Coordinates of C-alpha atoms in Angstrom, one line a residue:
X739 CA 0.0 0.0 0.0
X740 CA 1.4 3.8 -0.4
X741 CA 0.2 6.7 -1.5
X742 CA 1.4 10.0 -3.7
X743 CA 0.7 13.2 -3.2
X744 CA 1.5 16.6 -4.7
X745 CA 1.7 19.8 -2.5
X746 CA 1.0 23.0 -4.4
X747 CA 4.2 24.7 -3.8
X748 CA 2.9 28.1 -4.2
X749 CA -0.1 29.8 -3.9
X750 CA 0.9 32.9 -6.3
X751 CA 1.8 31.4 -9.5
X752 CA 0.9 28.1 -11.8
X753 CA 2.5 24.5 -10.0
X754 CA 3.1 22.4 -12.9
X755 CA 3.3 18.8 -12.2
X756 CA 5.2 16.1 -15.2
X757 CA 4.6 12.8 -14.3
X758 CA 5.4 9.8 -15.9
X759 CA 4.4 6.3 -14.1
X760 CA 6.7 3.4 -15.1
X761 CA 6.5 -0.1 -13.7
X762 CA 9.0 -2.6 -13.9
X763 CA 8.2 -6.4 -14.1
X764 CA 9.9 -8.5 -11.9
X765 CA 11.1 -12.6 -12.6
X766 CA 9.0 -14.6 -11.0
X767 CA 12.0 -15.7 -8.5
X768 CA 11.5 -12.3 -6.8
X769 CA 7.6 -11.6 -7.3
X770 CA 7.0 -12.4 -3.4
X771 CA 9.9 -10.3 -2.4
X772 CA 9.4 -7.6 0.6
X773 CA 8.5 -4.3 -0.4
X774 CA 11.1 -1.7 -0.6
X775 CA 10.6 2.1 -1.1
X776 CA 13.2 4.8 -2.3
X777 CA 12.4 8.6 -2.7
X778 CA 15.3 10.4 -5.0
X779 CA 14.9 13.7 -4.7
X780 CA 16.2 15.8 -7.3
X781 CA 19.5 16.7 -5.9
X782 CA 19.8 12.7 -5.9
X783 CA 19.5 12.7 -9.9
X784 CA 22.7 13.1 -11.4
X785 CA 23.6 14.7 -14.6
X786 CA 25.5 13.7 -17.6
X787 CA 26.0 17.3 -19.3
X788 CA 27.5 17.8 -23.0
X789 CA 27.7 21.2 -24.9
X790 CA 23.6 21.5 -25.6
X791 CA 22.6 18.3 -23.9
X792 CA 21.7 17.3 -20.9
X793 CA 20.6 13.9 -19.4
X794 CA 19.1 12.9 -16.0
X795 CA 20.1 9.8 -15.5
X796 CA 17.5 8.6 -13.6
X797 CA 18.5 4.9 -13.9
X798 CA 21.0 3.1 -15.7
X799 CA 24.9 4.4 -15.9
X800 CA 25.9 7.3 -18.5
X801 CA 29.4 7.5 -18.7
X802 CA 30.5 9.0 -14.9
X803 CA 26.9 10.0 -14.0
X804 CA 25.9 6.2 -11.8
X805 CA 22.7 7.4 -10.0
X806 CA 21.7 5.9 -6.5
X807 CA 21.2 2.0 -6.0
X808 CA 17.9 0.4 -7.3
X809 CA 15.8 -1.7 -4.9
X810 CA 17.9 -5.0 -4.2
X811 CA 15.2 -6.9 -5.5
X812 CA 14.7 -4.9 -8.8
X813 CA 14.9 -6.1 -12.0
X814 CA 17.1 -2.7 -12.2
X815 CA 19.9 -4.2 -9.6
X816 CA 20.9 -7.0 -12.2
X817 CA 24.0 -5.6 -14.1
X818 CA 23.0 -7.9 -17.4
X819 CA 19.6 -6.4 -17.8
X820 CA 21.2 -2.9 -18.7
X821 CA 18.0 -1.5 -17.5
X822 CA 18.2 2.8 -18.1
X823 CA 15.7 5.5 -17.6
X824 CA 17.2 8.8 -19.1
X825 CA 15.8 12.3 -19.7
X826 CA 17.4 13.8 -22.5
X827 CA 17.1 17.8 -22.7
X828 CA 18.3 19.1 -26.1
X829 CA 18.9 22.5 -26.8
X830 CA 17.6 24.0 -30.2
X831 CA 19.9 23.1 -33.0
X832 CA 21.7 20.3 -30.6
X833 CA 22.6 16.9 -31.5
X834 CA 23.5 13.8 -29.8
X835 CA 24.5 10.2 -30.5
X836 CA 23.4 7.8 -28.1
X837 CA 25.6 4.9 -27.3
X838 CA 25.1 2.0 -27.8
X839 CA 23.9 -1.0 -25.5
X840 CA 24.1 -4.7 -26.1
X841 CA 22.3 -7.1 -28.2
X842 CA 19.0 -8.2 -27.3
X843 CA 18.0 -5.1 -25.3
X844 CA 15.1 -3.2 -25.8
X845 CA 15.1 0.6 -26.3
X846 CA 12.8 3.2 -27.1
X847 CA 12.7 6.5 -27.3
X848 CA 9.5 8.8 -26.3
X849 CA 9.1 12.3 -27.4
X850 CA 7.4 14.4 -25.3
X851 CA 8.2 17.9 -26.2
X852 CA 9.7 20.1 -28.9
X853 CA 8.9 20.3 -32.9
X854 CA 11.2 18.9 -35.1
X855 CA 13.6 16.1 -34.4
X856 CA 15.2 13.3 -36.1
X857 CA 16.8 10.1 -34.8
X858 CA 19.0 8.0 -37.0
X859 CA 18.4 10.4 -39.8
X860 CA 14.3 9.6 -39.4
X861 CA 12.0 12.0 -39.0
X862 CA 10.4 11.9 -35.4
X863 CA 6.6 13.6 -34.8
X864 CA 6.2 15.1 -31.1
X865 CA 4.4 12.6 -29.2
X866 CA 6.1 9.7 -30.7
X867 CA 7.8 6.7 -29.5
X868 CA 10.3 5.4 -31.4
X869 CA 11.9 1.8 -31.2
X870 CA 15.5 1.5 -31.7
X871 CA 18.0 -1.7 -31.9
X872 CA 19.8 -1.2 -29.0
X873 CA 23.2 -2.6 -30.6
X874 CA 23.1 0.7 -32.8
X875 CA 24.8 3.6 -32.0
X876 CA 21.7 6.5 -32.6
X877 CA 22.2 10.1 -33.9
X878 CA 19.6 12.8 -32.4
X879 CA 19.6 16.3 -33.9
X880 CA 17.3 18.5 -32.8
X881 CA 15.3 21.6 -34.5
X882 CA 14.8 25.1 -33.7
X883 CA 12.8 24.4 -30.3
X884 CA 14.3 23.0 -27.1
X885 CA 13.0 19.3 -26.8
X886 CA 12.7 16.5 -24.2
X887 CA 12.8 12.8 -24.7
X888 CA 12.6 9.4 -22.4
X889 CA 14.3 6.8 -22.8
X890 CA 13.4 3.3 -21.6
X891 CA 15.7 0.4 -21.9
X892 CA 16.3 -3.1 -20.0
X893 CA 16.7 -6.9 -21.3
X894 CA 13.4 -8.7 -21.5
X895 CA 12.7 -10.8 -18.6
X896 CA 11.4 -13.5 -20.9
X897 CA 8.5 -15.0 -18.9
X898 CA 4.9 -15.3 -19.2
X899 CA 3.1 -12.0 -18.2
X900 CA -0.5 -12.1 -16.8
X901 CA -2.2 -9.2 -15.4
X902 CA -5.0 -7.3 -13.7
X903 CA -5.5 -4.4 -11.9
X904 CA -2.4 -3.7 -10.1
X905 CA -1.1 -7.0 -10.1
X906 CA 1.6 -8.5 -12.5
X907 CA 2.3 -12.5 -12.0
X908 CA 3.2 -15.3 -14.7
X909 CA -0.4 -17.1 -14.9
X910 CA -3.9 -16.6 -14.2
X911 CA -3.9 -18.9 -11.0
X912 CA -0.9 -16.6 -9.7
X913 CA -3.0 -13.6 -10.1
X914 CA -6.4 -15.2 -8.2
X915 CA -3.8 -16.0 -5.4
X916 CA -2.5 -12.6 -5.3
X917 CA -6.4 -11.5 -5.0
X918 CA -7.0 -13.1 -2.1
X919 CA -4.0 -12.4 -0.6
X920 CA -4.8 -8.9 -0.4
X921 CA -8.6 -9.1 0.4
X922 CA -7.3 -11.2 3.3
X923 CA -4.6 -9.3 4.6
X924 CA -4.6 -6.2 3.2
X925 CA -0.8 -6.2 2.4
X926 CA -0.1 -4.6 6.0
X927 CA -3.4 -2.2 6.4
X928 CA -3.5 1.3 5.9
X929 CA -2.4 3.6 8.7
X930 CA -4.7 6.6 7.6
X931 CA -8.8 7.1 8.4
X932 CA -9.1 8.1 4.8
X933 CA -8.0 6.7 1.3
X934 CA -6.8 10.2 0.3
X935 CA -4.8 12.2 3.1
X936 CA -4.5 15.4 3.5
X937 CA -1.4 16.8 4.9
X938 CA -0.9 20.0 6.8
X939 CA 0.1 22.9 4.1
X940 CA 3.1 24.0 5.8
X941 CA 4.4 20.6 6.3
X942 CA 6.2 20.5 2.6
X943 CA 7.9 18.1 0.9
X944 CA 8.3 14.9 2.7
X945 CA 8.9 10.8 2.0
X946 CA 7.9 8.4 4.9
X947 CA 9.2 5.2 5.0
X948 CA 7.9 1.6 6.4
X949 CA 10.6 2.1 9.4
X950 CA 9.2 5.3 10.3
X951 CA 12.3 7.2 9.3
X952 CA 10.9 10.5 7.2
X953 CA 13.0 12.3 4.3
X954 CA 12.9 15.7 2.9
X955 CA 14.9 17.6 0.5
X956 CA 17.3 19.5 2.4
X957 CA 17.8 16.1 5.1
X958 CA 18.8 14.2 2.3
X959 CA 21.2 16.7 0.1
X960 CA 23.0 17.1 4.2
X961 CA 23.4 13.2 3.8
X962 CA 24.6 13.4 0.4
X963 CA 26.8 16.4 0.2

């Protein structure tokens, strides 16, 4: 169980919120795994920065820029699964060539804003996903308006997926299990009187975790400078 919320950070001008959700299968040797929760705040997201470009690197090493541990358990954690989440930020008239990955990966490329762009020399329309062979070196060269992409990449797990609602297990008997399993227990309750919480307005940013220990911004960039 957890919940997200989104304080407005200010009451005088527009709070803009960019959210994308992405979930990450897991082999079915690590399905019943405990839970674990991370919060990486931005100062946490490190930066690979070239003349005009600029990528978060979110998940997945870029050349010095290794952002902070996945989950143990994650699909993420495994070194061979070359799993990367990236936000690339070009600058108007900017190019870059991605690297390379190995065989057998898969990679694609979302993107979200700008006009024109072209990868590999093809045209791209905004609000296109584009799927690349991972093997390949890719050339991206920008147009006349700043644009931002997403890249997603990671090795097939290779197993059978079923799914509904928010669960994801290898076979329909998996998922009646998992079902029950919550119905019965509730995976661990919910410690609030309401399904949507409100928190006090001048509390701010905060991340709880199961242990009870609480981070904010400015806690964790103390930790981490």
């Amino acid at each position: 169980q957890h919940s997200e919320m989104f304080p407005l950070l200010s009451r005088e001008r527009d709070n803009p919120l960019e959210l994308f959700q992405i979930w990450l299968n897991l082999p079915s040797e690590s399905k019943l795994v405990q839970p674990y929760f991370s919060m990486l705040w931005r100062d946490q997201v490190p930066k690979h920065v070239e003349p005009g470009v600029e990528v978060e690197v979110v998940a997945g090493a870029l050349g010095a820029s290794r952002p902070p541990s996945p989950p143990p358990d994650s699909w993420g954690s495994r070194a061979d699964a070359q799993l990367a989440i990236w936000v690339i930020k070009l600058a108007p008239g900017a190019s870059w060539e991605l690297p390379a990955a190995e065989r057998g990966v898969g990679r694609s490329l979302y993107f979200f804003r700008g006009g024109k762009l072209t990868v590999a020399r093809h045209a791209v329309a905004l609000g296109s996903r584009v799927q690349l062979r991972a093997e390949l070196p890719a050339a991206i060269v920008n147009g006349d308006q700043g644009s931002e992409l997403l890249l997603l990449q990671g090795r097939p797990i290779g197993e059978p997926v079923a799914q509904e609602g928010p669960f994801v297990m290898n076979t329909r008997a998996e998922l009646a299990q998992a079902f029950m399993d919550y119905r019965r227990t509730q995976f661990g309750g919910w410690p609030w009187p309401t399904s949507a919480p409100v928190h006090d307005r001048e509390e701010g940013r905060f991340a709880k975790h199961p242990d009870g220990r609480v981070d904010t911004p400015s806690t964790t960039a103390s930790r981490i400078a």
